mmCIF file of C-alpha atoms and ligand atoms in Angstrom:
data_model
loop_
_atom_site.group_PDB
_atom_site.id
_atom_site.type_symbol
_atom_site.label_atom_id
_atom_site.label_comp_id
_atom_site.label_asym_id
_atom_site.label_seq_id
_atom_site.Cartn_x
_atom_site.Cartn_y
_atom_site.Cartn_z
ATOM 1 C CA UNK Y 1 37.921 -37.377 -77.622
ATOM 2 C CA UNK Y 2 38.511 -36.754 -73.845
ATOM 3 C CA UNK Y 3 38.421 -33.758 -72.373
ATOM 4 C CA UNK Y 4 40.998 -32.097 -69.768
ATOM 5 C CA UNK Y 5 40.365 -29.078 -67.706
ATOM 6 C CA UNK Y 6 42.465 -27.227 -65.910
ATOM 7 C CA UNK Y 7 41.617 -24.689 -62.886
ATOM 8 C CA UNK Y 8 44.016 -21.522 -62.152
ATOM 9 C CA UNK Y 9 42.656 -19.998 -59.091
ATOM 10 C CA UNK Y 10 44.234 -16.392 -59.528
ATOM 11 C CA UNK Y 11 44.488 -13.688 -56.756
ATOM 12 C CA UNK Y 12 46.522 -10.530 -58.298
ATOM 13 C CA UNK Y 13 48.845 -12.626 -61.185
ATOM 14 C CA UNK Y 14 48.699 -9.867 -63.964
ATOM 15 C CA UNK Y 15 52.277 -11.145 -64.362
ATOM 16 C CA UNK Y 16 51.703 -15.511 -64.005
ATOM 17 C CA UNK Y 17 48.596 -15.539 -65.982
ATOM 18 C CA UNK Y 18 50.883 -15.560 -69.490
ATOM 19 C CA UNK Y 19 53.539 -17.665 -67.713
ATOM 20 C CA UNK Y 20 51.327 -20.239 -67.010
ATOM 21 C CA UNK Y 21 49.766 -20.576 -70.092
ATOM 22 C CA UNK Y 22 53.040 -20.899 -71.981
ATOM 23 C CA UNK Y 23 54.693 -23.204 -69.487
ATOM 24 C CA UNK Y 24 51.180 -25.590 -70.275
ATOM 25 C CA UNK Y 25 51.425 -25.179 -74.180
ATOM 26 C CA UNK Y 26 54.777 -26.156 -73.636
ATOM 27 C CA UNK Y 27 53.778 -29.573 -72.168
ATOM 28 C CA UNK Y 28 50.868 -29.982 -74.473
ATOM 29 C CA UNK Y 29 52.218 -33.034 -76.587
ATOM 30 C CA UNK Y 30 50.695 -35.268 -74.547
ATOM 31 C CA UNK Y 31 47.490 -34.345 -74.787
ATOM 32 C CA UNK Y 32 47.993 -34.987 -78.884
ATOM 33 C CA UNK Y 33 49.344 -38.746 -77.856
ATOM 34 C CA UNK Y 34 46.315 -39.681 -75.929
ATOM 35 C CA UNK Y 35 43.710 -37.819 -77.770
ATOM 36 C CA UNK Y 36 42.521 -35.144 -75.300
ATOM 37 C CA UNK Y 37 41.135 -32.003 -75.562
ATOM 38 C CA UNK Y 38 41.819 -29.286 -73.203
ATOM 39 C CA UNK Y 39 40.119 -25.735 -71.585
ATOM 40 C CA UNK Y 40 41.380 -23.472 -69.105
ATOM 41 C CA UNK Y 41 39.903 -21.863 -66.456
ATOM 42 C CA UNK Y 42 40.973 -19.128 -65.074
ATOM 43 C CA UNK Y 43 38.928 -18.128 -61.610
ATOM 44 C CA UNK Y 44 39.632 -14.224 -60.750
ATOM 45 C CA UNK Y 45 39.318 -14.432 -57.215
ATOM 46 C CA UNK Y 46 38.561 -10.491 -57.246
ATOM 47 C CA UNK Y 47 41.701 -9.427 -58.078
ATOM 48 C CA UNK Y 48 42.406 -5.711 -57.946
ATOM 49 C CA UNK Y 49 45.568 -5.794 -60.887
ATOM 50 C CA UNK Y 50 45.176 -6.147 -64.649
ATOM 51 C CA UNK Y 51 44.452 -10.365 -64.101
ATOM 52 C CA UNK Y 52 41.105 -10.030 -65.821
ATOM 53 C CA UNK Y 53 42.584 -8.306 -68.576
ATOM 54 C CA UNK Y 54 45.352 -10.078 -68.804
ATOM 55 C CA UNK Y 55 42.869 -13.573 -69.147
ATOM 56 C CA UNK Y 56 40.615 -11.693 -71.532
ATOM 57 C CA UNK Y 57 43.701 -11.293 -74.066
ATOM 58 C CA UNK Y 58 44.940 -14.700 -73.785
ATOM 59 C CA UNK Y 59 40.965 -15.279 -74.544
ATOM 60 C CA UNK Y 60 40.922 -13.839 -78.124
ATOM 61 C CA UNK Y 61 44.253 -15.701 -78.664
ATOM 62 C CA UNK Y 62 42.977 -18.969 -77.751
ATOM 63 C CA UNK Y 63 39.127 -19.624 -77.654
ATOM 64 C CA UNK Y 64 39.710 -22.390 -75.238
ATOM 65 C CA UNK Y 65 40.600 -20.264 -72.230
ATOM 66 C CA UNK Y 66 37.660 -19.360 -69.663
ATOM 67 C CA UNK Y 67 37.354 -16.557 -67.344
ATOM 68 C CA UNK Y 68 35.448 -16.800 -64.210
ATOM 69 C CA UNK Y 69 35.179 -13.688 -62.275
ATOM 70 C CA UNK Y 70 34.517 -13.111 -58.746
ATOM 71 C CA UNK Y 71 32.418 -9.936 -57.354
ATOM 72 C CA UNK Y 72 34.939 -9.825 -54.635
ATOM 73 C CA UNK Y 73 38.081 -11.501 -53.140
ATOM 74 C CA UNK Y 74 36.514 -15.123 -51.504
ATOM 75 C CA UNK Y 75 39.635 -16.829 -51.298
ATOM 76 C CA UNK Y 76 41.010 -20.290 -52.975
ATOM 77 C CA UNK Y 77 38.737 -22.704 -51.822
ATOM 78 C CA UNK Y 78 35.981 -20.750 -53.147
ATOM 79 C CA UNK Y 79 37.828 -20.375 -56.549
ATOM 80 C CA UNK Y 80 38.150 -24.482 -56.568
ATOM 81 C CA UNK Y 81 34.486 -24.663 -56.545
ATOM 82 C CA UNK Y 82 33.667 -22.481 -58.572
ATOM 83 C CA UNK Y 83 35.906 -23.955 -61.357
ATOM 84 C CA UNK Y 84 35.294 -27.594 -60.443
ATOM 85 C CA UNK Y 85 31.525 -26.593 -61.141
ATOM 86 C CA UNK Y 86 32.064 -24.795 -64.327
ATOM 87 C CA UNK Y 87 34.543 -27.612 -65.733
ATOM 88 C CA UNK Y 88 33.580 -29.641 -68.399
ATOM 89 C CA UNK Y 89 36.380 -32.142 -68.369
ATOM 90 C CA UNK Y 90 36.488 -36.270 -67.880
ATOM 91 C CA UNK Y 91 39.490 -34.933 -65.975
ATOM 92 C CA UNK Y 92 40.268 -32.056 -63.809
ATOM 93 C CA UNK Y 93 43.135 -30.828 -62.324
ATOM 94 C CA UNK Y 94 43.832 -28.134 -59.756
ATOM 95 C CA UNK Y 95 46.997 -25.884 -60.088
ATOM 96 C CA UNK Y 96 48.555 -22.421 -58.726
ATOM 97 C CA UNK Y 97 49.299 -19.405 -61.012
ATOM 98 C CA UNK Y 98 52.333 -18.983 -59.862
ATOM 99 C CA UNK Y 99 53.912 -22.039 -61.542
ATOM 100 C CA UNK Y 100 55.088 -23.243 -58.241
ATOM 101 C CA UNK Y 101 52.878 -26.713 -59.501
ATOM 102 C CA UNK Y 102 54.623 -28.209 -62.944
ATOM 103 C CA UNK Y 103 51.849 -28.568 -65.969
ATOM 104 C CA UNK Y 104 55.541 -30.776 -66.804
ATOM 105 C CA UNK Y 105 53.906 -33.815 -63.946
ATOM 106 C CA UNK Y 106 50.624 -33.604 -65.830
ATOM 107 C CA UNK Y 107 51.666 -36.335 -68.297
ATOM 108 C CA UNK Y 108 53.028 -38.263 -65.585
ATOM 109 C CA UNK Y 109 49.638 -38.003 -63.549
ATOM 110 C CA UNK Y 110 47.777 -38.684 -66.737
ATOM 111 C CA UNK Y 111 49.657 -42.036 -66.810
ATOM 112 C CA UNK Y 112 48.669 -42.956 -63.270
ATOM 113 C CA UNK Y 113 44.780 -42.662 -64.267
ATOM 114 C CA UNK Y 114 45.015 -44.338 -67.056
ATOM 115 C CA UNK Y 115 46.837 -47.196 -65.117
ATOM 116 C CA UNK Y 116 43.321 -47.229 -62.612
ATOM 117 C CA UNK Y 117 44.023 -44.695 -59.873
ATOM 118 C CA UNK Y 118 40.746 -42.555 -59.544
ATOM 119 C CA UNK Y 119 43.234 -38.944 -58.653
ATOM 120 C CA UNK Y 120 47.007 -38.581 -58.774
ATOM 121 C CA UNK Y 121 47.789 -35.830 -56.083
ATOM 122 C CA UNK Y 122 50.886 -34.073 -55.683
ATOM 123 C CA UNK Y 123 53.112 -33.049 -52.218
ATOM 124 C CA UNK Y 124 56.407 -31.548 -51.748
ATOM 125 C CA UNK Y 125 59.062 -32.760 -49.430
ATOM 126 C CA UNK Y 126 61.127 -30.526 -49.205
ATOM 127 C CA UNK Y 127 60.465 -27.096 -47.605
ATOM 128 C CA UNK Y 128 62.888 -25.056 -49.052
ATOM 129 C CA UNK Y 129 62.864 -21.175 -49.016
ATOM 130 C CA UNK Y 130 60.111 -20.928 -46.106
ATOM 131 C CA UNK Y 131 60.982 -19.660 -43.208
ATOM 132 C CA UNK Y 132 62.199 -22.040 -40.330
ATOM 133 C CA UNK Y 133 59.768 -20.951 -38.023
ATOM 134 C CA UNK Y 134 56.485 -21.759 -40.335
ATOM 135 C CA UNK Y 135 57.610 -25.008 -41.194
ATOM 136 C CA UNK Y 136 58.052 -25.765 -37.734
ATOM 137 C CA UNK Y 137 54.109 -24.934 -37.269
ATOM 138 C CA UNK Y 138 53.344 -26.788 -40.442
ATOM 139 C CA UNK Y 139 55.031 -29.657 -39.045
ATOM 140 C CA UNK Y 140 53.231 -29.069 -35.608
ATOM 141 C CA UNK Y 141 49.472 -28.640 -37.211
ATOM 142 C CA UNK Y 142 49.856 -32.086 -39.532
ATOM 143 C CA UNK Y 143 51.056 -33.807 -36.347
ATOM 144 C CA UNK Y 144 48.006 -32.536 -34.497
ATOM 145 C CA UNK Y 145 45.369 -32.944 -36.991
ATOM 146 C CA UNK Y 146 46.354 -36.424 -37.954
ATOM 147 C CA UNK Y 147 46.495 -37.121 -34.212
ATOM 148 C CA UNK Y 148 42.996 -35.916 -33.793
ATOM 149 C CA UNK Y 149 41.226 -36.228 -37.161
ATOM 150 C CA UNK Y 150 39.870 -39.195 -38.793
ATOM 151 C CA UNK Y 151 40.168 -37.703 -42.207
ATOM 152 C CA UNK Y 152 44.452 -38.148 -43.010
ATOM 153 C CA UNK Y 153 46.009 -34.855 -44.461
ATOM 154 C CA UNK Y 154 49.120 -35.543 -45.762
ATOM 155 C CA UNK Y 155 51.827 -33.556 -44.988
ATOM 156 C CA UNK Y 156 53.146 -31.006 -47.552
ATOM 157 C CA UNK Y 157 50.154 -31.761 -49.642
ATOM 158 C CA UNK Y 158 49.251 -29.387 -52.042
ATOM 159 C CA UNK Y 159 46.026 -28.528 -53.793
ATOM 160 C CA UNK Y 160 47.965 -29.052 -57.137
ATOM 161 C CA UNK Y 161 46.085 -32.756 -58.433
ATOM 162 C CA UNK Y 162 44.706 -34.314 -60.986
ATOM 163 C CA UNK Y 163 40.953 -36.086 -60.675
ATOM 164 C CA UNK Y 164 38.908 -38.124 -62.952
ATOM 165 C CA UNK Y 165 35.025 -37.339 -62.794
ATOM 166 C CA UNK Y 166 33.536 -39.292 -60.075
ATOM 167 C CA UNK Y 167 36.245 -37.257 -57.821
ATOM 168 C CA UNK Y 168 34.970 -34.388 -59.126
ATOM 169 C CA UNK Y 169 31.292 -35.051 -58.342
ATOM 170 C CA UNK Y 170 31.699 -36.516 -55.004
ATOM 171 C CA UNK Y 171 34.023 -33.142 -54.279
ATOM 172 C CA UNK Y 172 30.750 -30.879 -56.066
ATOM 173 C CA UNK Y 173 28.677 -32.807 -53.714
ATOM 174 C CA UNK Y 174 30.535 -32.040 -50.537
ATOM 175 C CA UNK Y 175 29.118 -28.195 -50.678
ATOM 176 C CA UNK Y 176 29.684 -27.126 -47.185
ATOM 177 C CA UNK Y 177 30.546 -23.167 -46.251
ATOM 178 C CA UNK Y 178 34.079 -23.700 -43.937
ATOM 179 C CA UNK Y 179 36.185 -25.563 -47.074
ATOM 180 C CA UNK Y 180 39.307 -26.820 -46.311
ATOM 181 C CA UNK Y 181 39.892 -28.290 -49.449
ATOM 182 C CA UNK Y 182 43.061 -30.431 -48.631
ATOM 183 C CA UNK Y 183 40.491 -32.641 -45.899
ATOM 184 C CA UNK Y 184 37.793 -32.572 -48.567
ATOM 185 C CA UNK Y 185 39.733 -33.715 -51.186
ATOM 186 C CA UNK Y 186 40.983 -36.817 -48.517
ATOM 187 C CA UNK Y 187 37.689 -36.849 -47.421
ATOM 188 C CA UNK Y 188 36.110 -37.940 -50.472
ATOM 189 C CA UNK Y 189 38.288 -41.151 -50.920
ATOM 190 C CA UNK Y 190 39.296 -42.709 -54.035
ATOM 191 C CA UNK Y 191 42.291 -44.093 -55.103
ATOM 192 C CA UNK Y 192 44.681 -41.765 -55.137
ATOM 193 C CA UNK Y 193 48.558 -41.943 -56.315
ATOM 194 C CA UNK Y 194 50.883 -39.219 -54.982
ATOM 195 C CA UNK Y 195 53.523 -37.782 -56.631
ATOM 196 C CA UNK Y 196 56.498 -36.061 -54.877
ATOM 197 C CA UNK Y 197 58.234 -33.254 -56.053
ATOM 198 C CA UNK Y 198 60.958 -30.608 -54.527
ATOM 199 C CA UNK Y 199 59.228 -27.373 -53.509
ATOM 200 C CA UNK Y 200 59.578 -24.401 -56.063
ATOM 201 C CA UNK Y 201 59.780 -20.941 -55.909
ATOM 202 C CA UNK Y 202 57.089 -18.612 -56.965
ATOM 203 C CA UNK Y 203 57.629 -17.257 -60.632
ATOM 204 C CA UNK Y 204 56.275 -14.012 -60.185
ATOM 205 C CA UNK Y 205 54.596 -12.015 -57.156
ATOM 206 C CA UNK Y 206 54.675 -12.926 -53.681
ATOM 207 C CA UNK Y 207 52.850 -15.569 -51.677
ATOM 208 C CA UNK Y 208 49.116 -14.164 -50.132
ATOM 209 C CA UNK Y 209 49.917 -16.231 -46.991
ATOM 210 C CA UNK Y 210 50.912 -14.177 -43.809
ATOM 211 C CA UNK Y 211 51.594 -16.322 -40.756
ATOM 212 C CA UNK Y 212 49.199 -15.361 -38.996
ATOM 213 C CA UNK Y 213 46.457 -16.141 -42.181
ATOM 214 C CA UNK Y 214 48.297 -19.330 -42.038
ATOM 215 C CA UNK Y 215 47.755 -20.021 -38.512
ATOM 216 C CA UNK Y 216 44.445 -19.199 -38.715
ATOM 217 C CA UNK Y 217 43.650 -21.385 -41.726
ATOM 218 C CA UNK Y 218 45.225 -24.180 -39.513
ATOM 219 C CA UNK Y 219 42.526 -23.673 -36.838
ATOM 220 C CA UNK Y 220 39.994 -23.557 -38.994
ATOM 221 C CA UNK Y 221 41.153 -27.235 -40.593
ATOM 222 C CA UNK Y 222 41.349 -28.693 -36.942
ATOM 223 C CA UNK Y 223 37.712 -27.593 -36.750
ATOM 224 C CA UNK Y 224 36.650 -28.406 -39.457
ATOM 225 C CA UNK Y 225 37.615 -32.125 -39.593
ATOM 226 C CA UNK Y 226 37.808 -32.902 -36.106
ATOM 227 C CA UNK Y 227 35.688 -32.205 -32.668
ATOM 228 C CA UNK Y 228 38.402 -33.410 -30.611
ATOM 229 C CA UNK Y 229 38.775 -30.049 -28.777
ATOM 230 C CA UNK Y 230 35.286 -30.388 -27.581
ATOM 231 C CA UNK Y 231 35.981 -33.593 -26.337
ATOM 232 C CA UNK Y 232 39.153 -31.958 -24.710
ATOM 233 C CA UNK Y 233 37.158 -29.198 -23.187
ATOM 234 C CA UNK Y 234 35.190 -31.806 -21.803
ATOM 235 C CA UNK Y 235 37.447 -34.033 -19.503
ATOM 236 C CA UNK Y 236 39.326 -31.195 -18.842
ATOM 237 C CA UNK Y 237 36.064 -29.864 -17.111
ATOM 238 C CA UNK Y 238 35.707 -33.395 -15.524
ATOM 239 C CA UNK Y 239 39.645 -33.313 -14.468
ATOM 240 C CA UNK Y 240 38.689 -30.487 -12.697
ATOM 241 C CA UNK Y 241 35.635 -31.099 -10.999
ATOM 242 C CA UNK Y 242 37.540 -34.225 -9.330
ATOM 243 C CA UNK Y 243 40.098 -32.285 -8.399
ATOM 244 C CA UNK Y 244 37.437 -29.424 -6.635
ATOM 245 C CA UNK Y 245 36.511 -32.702 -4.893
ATOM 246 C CA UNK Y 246 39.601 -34.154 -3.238
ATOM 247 C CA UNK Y 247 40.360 -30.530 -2.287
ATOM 248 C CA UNK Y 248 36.646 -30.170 -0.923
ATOM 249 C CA UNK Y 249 36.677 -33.491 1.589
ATOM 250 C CA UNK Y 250 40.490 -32.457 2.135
ATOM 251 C CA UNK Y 251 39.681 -29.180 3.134
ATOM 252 C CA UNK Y 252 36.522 -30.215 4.928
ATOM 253 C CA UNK Y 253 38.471 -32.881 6.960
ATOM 254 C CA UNK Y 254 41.353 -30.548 7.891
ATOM 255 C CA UNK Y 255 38.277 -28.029 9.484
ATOM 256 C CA UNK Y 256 37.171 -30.647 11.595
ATOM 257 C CA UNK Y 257 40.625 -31.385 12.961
ATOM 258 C CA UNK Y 258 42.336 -28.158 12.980
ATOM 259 C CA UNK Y 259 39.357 -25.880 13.351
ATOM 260 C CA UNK Y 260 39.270 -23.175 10.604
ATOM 261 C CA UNK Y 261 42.044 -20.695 10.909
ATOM 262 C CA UNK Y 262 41.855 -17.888 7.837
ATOM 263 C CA UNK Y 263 44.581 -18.414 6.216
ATOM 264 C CA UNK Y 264 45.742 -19.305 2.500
ATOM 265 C CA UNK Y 265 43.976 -16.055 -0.081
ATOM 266 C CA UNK Y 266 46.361 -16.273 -2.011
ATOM 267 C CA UNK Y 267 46.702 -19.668 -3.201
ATOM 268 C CA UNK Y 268 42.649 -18.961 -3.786
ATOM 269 C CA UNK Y 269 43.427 -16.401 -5.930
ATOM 270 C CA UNK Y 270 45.592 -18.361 -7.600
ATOM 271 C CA UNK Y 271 43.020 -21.719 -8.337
ATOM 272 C CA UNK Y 272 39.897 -18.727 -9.032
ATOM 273 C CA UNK Y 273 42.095 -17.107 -11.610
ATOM 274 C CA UNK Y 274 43.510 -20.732 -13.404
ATOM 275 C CA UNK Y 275 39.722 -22.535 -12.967
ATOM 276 C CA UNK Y 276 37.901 -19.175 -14.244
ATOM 277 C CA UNK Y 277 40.684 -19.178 -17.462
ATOM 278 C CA UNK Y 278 40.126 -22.896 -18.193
ATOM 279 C CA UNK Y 279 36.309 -22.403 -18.450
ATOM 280 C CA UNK Y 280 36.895 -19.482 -20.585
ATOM 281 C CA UNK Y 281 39.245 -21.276 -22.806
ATOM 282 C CA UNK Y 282 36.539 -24.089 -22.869
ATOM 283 C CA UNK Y 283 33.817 -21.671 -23.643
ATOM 284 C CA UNK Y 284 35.887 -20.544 -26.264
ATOM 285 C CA UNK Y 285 36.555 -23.585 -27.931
ATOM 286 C CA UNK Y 286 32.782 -24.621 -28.233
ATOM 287 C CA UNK Y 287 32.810 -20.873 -29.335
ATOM 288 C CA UNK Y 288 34.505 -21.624 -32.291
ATOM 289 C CA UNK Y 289 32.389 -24.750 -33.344
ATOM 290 C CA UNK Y 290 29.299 -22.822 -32.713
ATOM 291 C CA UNK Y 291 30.442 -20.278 -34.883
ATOM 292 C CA UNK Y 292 31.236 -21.953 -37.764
ATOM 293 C CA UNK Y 293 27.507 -23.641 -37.110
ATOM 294 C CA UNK Y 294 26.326 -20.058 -37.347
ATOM 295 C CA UNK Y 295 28.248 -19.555 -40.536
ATOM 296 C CA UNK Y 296 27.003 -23.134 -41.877
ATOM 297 C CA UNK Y 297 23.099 -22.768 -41.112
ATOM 298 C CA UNK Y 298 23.206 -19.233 -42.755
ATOM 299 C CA UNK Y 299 24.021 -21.330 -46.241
ATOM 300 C CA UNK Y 300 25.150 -18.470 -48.157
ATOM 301 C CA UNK Y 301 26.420 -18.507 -51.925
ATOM 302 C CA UNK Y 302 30.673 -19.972 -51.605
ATOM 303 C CA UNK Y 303 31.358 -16.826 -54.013
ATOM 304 C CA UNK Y 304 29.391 -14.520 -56.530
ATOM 305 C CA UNK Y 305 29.758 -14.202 -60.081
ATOM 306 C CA UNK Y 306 30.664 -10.981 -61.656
ATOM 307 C CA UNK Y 307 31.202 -12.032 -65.254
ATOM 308 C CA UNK Y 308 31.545 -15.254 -66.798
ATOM 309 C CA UNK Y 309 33.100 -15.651 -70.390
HETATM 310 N N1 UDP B 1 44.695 -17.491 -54.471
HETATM 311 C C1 UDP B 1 43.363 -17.230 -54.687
HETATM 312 N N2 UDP B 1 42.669 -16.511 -53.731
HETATM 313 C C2 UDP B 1 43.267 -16.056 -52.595
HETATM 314 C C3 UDP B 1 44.623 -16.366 -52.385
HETATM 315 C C4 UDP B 1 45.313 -17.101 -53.335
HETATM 316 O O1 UDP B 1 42.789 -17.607 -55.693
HETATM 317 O O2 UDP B 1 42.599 -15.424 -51.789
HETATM 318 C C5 UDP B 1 45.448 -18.254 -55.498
HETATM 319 C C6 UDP B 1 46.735 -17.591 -55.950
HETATM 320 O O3 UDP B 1 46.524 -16.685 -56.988
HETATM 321 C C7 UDP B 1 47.576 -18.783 -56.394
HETATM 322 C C8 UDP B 1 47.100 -19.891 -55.459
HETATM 323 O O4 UDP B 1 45.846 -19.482 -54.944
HETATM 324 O O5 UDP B 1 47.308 -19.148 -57.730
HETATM 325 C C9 UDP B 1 48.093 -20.157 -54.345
HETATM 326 O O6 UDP B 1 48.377 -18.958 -53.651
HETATM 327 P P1 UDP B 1 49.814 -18.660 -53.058
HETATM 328 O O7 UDP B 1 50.852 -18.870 -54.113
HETATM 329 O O8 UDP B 1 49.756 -17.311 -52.447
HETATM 330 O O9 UDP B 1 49.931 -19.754 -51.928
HETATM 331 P P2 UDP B 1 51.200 -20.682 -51.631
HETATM 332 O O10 UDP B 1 51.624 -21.291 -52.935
HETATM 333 O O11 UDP B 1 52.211 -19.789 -51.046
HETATM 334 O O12 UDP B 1 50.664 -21.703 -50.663
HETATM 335 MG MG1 MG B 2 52.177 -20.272 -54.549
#
């Protein structure tokens, strides 16, 4: 008998953590058809509302059920980890509390790994109920990133997929600090099928993305899985040190002709103040590598354990 487990990252869903477990009991008759077992993990990412207890009753109910509880709140990619590491299964799959991922593809994605794919992964295409304005910054950071990145991340992919084992490992095995799990999970390779479904609405609770989280999680993907903004930085430093030099022999020349009247501050002004903010954008784009270096070389734990059951 196979084994399936599932990972619920869960950041304050007193109200999803019963929802979920339903909707996938619900969907369970495949599992009977091809002979597989299942567990659930459930990864408290610190939550401050009643989602421990709330796992901890489903527990008695159903032996199969795990809790994994974080110390403190470490975010989603750190949940992944923690429950790729802790599950068991000969497949794994990776899916929101919030029901806004369908245990009802699971069969389907079942069938695709049976027919040879190594993961089926899932995206939406549609956008509905997001606000114009972030998908118009999605839309600008996949453009970007595939632009600069080696590593494709497909647009409107979400973490929601289902892996056989080797995925797993090779994801274990990628174990560095700044995770952007949607490039690590492309990263890895594999043969992967994707599924496309219409974006759903949250069943309970509200989403822990602000913009600005968002656009910061964005950055931190574009450094993560590209150095193109170093290489940026770069020729825009050269760009300008040609330009210093036309304007040098120009200004040089136009001395020896028209002698050297004291004249033009202002326009001076003008190239000190836009040369002085390019090398401080510059600085702070090798800033932001060298901090996540920082971060990196310190190699602390991804999350902490509080209680494990
Ligand atoms: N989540 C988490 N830690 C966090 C934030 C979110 O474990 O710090 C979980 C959350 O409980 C949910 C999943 O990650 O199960 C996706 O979060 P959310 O629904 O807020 O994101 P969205 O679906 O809007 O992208
Ligand atoms: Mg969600």
């Amino acid at each position: 008998m196979k084994l399936l487990s599932i990972i619920i990252p869960c950041y304050n869903e007193e109200e999803n953590i019963r929802c979920f477990y339903d909707e996938f009991m619900k969907n369970r008759a495949f599992l009977q058809e091809n002979d597989l077992d299942y567990e659930l993990y459930y990864i408290d990412d610190g939550s401050a509302d009643g989602t421990v207890s709330q796992v901890r009753a489903l527990r008695t109910e159903d032996p199969k059920v795990h809790l994994i509880s974080f110390s403190r709140n470490f975010g989603k990619e750190a949940a992944i980890y923690a429950g790729l590491s802790a599950a068991k299964g000969d497949y794994v799959a990776v899916m929101d509390a919030d029901l806004q991922d369908p245990p009802s593809l699971l069969p389907e994605m079942y069938g695709y790994l049976q027919q040879g794919y190594d993961q089926a992964a899932t995206r939406r295409v549609t956008r509905k109920g997001e606000p114009p304005i972030r998908s118009f910054f999605a839309r600008c950071f996949y453009r970007l990133i595939n632009h600069y990145s080696k590593t494709e991340i497909v647009d409107g992919a979400r973490d929601f997929r289902l892996m056989s084992r080797p995925v797993v490992d090779a994801i274990l095995s990628v174990s560095e600090y700044n995770r952007f799990s949607k490039g690590i999970f492309s990263w890895v390779g594999f043969k992967t099928k994707w599924l496309e479904f219409e974006n759903i609405e949250r069943a309970h609770g509200e989403t822990k993305w602000s913009f600005w989280g968002l656009f910061l999680y964005a950055l931190d993907g574009i450094v993560a899985f590209s150095t193109a903004p170093l290489s940026i930085a770069a020729v825009t430093g050269l760009v300008f040190c040609i330009l210093a030099f036309v304007m040098i022999l120009f200004v040089f020349v136009r001395a020896l002709i028209f002698g050297d009247p004291t004249q033009g501050w202002p326009s001076l002004v003008c190239i000190i103040l836009l040369v002085s903010g390019v090398q401080l954008l510059c600085i702070g784009v090798v800033g932001q590598y060298l901090a996540k270096t920082y971060l990196e070389v310190k190699k602390r734990p991804l999350y902490i354990i509080k209680e494990e059951e």
